[in-house]
Short mmCIF file of N, CA and C in Angstrom, two decimals:
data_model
loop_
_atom_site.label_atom_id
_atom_site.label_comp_id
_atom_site.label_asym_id
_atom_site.label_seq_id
_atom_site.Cartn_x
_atom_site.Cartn_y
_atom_site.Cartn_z
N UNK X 1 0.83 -1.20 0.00
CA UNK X 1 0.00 0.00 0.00
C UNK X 1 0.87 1.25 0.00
N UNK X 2 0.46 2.51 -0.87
CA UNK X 2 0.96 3.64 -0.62
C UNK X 2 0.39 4.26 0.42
N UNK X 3 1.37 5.07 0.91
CA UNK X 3 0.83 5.82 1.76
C UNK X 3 -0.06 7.22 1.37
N UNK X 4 -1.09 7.67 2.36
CA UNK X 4 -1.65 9.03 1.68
C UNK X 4 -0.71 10.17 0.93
N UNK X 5 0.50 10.23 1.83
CA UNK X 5 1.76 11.22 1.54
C UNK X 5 2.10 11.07 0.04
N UNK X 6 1.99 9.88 -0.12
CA UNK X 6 2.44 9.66 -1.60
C UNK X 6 1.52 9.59 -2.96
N UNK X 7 0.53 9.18 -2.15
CA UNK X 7 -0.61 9.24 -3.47
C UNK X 7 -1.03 11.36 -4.01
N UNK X 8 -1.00 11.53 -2.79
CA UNK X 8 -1.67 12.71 -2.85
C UNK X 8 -0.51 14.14 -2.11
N UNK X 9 0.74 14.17 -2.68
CA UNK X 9 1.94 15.24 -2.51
C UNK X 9 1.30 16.17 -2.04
N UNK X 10 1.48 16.67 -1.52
CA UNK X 10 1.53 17.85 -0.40
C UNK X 10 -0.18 18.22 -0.30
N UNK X 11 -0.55 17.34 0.05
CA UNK X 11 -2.32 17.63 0.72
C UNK X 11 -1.90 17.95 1.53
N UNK X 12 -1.22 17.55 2.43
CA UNK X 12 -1.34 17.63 4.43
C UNK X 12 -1.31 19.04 4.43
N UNK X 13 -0.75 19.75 3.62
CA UNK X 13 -0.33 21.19 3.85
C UNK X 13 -1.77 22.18 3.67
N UNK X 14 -3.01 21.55 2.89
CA UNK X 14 -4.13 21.93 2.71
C UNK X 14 -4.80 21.68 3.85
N UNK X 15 -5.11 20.91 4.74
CA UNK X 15 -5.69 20.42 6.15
C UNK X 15 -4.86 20.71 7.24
N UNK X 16 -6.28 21.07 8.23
CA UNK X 16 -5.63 20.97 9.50
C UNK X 16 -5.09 20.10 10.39
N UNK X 17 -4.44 19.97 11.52
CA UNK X 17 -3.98 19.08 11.88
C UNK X 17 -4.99 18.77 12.78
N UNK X 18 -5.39 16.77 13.09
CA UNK X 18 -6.48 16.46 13.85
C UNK X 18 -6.43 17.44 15.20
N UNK X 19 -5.33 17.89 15.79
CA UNK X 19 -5.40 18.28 16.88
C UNK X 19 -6.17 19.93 17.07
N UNK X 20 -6.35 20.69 15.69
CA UNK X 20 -6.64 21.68 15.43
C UNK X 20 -7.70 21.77 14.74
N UNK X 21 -8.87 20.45 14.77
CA UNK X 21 -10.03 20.35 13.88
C UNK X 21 -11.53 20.89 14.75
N UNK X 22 -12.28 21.85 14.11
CA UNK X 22 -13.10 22.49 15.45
C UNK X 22 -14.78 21.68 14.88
N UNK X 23 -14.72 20.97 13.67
CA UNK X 23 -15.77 20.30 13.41
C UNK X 23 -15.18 18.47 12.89
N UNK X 24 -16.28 17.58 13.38
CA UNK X 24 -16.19 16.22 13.40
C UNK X 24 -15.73 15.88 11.95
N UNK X 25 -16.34 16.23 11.06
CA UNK X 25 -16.00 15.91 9.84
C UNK X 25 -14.67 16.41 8.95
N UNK X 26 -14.00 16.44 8.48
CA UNK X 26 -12.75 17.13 7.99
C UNK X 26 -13.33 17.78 6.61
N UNK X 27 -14.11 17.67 5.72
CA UNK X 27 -14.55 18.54 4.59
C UNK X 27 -15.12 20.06 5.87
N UNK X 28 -15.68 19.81 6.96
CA UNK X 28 -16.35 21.18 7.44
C UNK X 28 -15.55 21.95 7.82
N UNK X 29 -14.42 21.45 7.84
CA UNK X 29 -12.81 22.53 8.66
C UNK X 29 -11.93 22.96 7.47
N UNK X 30 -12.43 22.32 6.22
CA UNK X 30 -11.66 22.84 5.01
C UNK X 30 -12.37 24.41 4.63
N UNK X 31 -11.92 25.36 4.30
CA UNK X 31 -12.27 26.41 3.80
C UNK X 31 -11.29 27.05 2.06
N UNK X 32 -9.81 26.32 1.62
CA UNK X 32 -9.71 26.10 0.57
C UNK X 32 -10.09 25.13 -0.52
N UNK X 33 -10.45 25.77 -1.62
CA UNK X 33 -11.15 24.88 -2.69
C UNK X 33 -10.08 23.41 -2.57
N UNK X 34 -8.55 24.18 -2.99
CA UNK X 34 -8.02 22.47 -3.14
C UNK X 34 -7.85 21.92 -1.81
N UNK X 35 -8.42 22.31 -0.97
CA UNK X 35 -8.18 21.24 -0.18
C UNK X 35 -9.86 20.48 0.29
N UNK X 36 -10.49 20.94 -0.54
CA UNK X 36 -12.11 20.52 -0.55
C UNK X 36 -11.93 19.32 -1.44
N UNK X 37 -11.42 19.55 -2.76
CA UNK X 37 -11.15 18.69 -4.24
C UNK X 37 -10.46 17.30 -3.55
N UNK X 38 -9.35 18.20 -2.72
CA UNK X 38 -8.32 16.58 -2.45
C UNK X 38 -8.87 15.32 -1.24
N UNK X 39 -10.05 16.44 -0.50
CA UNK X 39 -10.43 15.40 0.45
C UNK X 39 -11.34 14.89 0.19
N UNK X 40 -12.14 14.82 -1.02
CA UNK X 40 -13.01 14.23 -1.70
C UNK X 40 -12.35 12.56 -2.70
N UNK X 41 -11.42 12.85 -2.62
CA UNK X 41 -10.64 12.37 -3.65
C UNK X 41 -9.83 11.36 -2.51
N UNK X 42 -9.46 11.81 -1.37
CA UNK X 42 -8.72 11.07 -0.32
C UNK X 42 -10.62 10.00 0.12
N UNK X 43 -11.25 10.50 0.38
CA UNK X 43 -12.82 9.69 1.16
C UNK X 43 -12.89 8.55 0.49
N UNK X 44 -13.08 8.80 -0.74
CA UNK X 44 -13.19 7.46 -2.05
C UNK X 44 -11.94 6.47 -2.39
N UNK X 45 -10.27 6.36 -1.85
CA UNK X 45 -9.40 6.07 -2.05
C UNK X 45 -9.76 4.54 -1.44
N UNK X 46 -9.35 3.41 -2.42
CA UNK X 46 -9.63 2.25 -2.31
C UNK X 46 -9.02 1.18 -0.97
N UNK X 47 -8.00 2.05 -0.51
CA UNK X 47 -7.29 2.07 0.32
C UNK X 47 -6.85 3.18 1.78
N UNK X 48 -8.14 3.94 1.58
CA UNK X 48 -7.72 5.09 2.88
C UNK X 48 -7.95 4.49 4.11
N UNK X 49 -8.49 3.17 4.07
CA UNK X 49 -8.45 2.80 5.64
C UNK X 49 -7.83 1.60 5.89
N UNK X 50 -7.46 1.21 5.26
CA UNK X 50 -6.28 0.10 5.33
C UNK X 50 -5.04 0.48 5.57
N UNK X 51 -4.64 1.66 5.13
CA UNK X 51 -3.49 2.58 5.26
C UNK X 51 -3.26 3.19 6.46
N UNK X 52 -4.09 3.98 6.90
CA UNK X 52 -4.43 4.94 8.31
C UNK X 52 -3.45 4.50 9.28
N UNK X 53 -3.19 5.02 9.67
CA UNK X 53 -2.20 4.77 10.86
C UNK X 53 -2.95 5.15 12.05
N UNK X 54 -2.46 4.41 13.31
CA UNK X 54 -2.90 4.33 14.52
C UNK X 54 -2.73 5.40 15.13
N UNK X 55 -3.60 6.37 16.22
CA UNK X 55 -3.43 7.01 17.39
C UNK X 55 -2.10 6.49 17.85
N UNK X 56 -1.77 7.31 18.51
CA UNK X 56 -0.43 7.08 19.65
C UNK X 56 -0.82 6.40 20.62
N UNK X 57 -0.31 5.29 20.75
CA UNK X 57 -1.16 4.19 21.89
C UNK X 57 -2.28 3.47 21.88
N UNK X 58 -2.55 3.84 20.39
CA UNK X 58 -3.81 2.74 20.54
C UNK X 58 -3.90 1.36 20.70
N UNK X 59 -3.14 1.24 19.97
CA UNK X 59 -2.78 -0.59 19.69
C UNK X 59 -2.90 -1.32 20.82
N UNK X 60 -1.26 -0.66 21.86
CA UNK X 60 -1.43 -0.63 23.05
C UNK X 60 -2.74 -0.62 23.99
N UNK X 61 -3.58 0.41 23.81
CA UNK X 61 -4.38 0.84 24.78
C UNK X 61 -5.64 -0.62 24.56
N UNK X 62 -5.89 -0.62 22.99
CA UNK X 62 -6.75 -1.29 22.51
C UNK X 62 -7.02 -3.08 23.61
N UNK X 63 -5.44 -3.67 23.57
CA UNK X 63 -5.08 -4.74 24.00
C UNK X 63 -5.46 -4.86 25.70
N UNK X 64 -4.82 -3.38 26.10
CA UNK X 64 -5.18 -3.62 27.87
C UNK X 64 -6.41 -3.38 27.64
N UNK X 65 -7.42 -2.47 27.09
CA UNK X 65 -8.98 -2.45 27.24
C UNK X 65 -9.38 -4.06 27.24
N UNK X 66 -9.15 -4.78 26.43
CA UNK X 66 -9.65 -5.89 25.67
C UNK X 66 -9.39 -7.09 26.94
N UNK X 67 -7.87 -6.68 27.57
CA UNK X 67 -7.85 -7.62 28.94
C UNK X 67 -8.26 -7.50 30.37
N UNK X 68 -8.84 -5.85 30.31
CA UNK X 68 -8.98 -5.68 31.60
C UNK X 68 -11.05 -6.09 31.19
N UNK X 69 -11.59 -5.66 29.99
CA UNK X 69 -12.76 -6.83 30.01
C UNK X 69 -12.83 -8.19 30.07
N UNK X 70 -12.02 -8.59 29.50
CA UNK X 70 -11.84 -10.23 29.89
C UNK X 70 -12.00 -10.65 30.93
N UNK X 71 -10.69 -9.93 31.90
CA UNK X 71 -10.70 -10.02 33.27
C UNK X 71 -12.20 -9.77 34.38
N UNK X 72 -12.88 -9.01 33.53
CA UNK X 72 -14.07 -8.56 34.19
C UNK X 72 -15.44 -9.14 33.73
N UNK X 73 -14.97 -9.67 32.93
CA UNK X 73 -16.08 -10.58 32.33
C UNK X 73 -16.81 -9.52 31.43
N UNK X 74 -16.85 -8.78 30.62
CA UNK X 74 -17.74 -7.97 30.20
C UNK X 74 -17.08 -8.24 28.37
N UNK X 75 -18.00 -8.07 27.71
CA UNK X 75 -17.75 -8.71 26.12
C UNK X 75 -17.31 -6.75 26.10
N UNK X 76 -16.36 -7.27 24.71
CA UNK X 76 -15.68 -6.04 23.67
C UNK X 76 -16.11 -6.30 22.90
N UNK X 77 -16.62 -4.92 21.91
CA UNK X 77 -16.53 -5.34 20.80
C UNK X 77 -15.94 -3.71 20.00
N UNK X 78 -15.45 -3.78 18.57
CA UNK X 78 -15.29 -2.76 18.04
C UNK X 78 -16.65 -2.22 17.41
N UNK X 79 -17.22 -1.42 17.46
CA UNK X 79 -17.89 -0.87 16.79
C UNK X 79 -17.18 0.60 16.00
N UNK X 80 -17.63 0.49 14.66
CA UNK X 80 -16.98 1.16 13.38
C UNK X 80 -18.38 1.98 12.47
N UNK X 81 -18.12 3.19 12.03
CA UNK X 81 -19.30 2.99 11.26
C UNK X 81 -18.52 3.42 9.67
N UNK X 82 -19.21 3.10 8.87
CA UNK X 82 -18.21 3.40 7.46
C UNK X 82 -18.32 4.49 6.63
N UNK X 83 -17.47 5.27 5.74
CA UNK X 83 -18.30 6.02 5.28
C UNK X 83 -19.09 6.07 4.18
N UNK X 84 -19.97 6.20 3.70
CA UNK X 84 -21.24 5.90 2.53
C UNK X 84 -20.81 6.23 1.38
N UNK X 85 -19.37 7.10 1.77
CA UNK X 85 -18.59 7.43 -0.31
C UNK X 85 -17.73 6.56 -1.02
N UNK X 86 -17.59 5.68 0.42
CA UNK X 86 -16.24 4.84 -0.13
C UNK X 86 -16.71 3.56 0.15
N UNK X 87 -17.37 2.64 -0.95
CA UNK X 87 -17.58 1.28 -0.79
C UNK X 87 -17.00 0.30 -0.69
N UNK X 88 -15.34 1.02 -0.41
CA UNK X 88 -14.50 -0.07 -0.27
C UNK X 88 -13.96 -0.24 0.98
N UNK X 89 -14.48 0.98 2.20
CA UNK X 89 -14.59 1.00 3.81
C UNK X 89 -14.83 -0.03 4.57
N UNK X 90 -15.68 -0.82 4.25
CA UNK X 90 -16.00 -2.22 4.71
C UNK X 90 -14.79 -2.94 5.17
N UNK X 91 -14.64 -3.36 3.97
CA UNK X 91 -13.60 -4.60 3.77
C UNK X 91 -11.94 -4.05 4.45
N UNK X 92 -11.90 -2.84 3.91
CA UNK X 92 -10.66 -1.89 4.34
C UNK X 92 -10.29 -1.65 5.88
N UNK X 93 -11.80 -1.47 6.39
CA UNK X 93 -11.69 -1.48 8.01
C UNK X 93 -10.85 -2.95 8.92
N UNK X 94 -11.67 -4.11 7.68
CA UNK X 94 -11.34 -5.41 8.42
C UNK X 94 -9.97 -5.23 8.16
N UNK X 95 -9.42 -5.10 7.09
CA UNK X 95 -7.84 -5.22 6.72
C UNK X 95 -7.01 -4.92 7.92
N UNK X 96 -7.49 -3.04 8.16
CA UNK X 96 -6.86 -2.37 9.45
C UNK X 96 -7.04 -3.18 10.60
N UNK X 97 -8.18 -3.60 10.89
CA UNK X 97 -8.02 -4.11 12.40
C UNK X 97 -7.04 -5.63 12.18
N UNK X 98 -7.48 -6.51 11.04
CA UNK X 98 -6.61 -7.87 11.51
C UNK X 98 -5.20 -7.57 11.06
N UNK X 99 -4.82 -6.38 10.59
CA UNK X 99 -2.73 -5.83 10.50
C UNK X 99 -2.75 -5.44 11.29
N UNK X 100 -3.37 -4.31 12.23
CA UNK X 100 -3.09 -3.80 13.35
C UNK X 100 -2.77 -4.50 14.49
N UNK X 101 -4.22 -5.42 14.87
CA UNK X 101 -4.66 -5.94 16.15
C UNK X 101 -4.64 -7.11 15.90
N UNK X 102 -4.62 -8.09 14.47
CA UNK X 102 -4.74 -9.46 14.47
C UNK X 102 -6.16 -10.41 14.00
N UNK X 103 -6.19 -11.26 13.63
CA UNK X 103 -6.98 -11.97 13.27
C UNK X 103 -8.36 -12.01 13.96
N UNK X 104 -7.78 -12.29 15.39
CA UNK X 104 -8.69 -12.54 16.23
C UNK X 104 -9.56 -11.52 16.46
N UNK X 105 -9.05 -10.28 16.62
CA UNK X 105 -10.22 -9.05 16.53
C UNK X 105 -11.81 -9.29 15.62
N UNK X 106 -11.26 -9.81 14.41
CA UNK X 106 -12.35 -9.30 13.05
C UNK X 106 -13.79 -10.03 13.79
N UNK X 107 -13.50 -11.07 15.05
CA UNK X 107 -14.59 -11.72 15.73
C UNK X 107 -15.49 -10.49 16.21
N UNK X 108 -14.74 -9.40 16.68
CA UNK X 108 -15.40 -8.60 18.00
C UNK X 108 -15.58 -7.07 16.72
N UNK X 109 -15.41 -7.25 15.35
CA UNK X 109 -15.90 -5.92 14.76
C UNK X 109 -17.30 -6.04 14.21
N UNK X 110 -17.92 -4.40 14.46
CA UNK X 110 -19.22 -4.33 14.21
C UNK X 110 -19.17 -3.26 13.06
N UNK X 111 -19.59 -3.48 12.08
CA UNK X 111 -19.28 -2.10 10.82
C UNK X 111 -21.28 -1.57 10.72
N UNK X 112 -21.76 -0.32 11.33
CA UNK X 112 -22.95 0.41 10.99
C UNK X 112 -23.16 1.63 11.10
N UNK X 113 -23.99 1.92 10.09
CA UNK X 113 -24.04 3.17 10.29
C UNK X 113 -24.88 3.52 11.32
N UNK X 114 -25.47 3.07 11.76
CA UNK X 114 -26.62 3.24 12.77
C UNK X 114 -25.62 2.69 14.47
N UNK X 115 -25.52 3.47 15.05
CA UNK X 115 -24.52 2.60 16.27
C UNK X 115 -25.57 2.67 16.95
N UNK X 116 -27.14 3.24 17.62
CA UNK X 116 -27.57 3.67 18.35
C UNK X 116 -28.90 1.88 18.16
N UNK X 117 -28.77 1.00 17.11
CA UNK X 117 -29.09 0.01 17.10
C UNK X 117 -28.41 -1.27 18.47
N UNK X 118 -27.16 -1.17 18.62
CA UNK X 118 -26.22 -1.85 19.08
C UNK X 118 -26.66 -1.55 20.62
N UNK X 119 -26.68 -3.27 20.63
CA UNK X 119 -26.92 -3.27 22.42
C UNK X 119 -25.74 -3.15 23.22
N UNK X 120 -25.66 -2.61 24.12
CA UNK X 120 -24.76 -2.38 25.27
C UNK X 120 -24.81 -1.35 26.30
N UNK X 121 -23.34 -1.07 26.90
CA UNK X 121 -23.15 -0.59 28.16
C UNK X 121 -22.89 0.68 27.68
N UNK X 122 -21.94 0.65 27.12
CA UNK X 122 -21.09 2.18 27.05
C UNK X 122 -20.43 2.18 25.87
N UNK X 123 -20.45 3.25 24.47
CA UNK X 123 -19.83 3.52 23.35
C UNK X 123 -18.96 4.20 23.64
N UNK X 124 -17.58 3.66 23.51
CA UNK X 124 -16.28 4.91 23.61
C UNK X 124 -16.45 5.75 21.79
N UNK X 125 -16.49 7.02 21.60
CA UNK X 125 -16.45 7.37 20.37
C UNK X 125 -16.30 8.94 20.45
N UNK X 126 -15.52 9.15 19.56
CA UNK X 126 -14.99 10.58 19.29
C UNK X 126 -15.92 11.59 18.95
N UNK X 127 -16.83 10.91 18.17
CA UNK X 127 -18.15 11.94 17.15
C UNK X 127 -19.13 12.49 18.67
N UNK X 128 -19.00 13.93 18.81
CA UNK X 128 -19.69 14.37 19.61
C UNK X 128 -20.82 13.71 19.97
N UNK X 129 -22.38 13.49 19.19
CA UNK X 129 -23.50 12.86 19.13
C UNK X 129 -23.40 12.02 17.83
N UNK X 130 -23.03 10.99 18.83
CA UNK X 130 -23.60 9.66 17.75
C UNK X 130 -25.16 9.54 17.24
N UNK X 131 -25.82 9.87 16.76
CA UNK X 131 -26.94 10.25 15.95
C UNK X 131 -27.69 8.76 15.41
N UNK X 132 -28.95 8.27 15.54
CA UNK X 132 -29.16 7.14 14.94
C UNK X 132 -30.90 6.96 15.39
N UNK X 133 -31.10 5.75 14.88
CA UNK X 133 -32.70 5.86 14.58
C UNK X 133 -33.48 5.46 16.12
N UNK X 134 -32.52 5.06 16.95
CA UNK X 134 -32.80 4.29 18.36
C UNK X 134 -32.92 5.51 19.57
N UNK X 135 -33.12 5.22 20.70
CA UNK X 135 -32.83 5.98 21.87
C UNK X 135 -31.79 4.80 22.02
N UNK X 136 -30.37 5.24 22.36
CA UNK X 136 -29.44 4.41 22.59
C UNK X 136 -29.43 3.80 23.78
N UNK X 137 -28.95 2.33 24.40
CA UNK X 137 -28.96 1.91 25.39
C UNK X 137 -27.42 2.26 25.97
N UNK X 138 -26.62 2.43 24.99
CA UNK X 138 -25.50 2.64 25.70
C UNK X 138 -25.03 3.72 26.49
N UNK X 139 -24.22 3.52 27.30
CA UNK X 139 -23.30 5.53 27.81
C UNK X 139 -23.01 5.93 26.72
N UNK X 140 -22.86 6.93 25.83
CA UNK X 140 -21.71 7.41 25.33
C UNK X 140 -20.36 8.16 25.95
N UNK X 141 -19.51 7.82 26.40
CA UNK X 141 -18.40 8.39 26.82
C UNK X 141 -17.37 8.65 25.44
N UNK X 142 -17.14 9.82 25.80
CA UNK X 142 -16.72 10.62 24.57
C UNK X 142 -14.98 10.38 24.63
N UNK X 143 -14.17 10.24 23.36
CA UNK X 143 -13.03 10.15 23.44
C UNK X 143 -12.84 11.56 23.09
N UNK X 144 -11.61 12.09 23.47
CA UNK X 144 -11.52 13.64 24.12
C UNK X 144 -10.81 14.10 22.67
N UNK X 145 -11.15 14.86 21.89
CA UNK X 145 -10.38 15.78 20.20
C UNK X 145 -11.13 17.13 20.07
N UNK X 146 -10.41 17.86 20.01
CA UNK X 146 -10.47 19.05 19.74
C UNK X 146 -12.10 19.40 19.18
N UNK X 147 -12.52 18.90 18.29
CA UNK X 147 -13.97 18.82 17.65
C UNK X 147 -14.92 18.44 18.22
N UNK X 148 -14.92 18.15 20.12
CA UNK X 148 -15.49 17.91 20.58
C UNK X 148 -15.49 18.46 21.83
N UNK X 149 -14.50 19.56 21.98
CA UNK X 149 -14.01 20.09 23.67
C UNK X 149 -15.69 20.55 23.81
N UNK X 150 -16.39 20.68 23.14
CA UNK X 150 -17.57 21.71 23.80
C UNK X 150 -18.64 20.90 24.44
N UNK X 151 -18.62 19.82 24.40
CA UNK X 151 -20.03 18.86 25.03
C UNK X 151 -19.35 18.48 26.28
N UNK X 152 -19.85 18.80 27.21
CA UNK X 152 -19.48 19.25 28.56
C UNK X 152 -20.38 18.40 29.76
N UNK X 153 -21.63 17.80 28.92
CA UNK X 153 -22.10 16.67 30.00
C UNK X 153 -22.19 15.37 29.80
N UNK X 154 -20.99 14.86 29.02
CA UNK X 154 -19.97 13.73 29.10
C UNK X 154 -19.10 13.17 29.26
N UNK X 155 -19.14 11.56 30.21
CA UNK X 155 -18.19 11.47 30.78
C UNK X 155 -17.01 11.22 29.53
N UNK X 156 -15.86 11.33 29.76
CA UNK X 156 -14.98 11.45 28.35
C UNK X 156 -13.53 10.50 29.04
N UNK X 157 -12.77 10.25 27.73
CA UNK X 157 -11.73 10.15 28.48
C UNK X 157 -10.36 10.49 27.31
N UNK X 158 -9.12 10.55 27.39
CA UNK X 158 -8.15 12.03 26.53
C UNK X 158 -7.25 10.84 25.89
N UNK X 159 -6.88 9.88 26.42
CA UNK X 159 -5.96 9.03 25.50
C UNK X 159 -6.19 7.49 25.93
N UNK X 160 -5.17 6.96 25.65
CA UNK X 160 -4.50 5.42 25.88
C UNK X 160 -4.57 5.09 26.94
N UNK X 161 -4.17 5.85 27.93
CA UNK X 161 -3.55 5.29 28.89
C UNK X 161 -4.27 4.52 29.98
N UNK X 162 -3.47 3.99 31.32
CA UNK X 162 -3.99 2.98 31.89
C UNK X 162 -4.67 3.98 33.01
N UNK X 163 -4.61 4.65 33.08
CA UNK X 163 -5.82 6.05 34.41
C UNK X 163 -6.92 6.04 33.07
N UNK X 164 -6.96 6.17 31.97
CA UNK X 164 -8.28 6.57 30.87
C UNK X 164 -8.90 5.40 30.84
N UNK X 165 -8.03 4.27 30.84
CA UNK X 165 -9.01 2.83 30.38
C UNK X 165 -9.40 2.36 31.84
N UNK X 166 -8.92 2.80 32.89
CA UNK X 166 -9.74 2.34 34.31
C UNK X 166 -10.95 3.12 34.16
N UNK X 167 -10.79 4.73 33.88
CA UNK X 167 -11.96 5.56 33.59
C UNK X 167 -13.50 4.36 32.96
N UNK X 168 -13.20 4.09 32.08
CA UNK X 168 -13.59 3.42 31.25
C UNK X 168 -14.16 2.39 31.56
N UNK X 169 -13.28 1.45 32.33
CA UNK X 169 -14.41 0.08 32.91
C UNK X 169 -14.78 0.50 33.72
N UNK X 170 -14.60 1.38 34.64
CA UNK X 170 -15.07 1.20 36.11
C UNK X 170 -16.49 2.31 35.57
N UNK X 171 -16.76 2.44 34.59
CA UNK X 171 -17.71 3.16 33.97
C UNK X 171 -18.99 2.15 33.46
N UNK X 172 -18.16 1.03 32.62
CA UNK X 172 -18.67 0.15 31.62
C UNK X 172 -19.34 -0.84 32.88
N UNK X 173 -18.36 -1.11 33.66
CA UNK X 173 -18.61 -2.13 34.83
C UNK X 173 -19.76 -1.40 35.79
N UNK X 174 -20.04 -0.23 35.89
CA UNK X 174 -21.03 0.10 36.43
C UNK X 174 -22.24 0.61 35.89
N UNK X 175 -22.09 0.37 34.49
CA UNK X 175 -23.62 0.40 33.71
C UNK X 175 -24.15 -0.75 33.46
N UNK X 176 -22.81 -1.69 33.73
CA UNK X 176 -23.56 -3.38 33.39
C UNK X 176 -24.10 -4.24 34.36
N UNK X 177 -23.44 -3.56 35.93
CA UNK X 177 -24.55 -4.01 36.67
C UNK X 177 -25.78 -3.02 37.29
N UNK X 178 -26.02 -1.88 36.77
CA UNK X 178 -27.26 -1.13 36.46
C UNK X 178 -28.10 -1.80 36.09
N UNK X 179 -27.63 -1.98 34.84
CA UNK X 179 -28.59 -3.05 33.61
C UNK X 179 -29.17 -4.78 34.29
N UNK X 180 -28.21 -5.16 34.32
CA UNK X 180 -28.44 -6.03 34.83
C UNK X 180 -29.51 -6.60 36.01
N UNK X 181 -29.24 -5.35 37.03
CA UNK X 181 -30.41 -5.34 37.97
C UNK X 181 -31.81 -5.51 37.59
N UNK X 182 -31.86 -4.50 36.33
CA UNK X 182 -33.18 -4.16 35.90
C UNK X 182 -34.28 -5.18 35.30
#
């Protein structure tokens, strides 16, 4: 696989950097034409998510999340949603997770556009309001990016690490025996 850098020479210089993005979507933070043209052109790339490179610590973070549920008995799963321009997102997502994370993941991935269908405890996810046809059963706990500092009555959490992913179960672990009671 090429990388974006190479397919598409000096885009990056048209976009902001994720850390400097003040809306969820990256076409709404573009305000030059070519950099409207190129990220249209990057959405549809047969390969933009097979390519993607990981957060800083995710991989990492991904693995202790995945054992400290084990340990707790509570199911993982990935939930993904794709995007509707690029019909080759699907398959591309699976690629990323079984190079990234391994084979064994592609068991625990969920690819929809609708997340608010999906039963559970708690959605970790970046997109301010996950939006969908359900009243969701889950928490949403928000993963913490710039495009989202403003929603202020969620619990959130900022990276990888092992203080964010305790955040996290001791969150997940206490909506599942909520539920459970009920």
């Amino acid at each position: 696989y090429m990388t974006l850098e190479a397919k598409f020479p000096g885009a990056r210089s048209w976009f902001p950097e994720i850390k400097n993005l003040a809306q969820f979507y990256v076409s709404d933070n573009l305000l030059d034409q070519r950099g409207q043209d190129v990220e249209k052109l990057i959405c549809i790339d047969p390969e933009l998510y097979a390519i993607a490179p990981p957060f800083p610590g995710a991989i990492g973070g991904m693995q202790r999340l995945r054992n400290y549920c084990a340990a707790a008995g509570v199911e993982f799963f990935i939930c993904t949603a794709p995007h509707i321009a690029n019909t080759y997102c699907y398959s591309q997502k699976a690629v990323w997770i079984k190079e990234q994370l391994g084979e064994p993941w592609l068991e625990r991935l969920i690819i929809t556009r609708d997340k608010s269908v999906i039963v559970g405890d708690v959605l970790l996810d970046d997109k301010p309001d996950p939006l969908g046809s359900q009243q969701p059963m889950w928490e949403h706990v928000l993963f913490s990016r710039s495009y989202n500092a403003k929603v202020k009555h969620k619990q959130r959490i900022s990276d990888w690490s092992h203080d964010s992913l305790e955040i996290l179960i001791d969150t997940t672990l206490r909506n599942y025996e909520a539920n459970r009671l009920k």
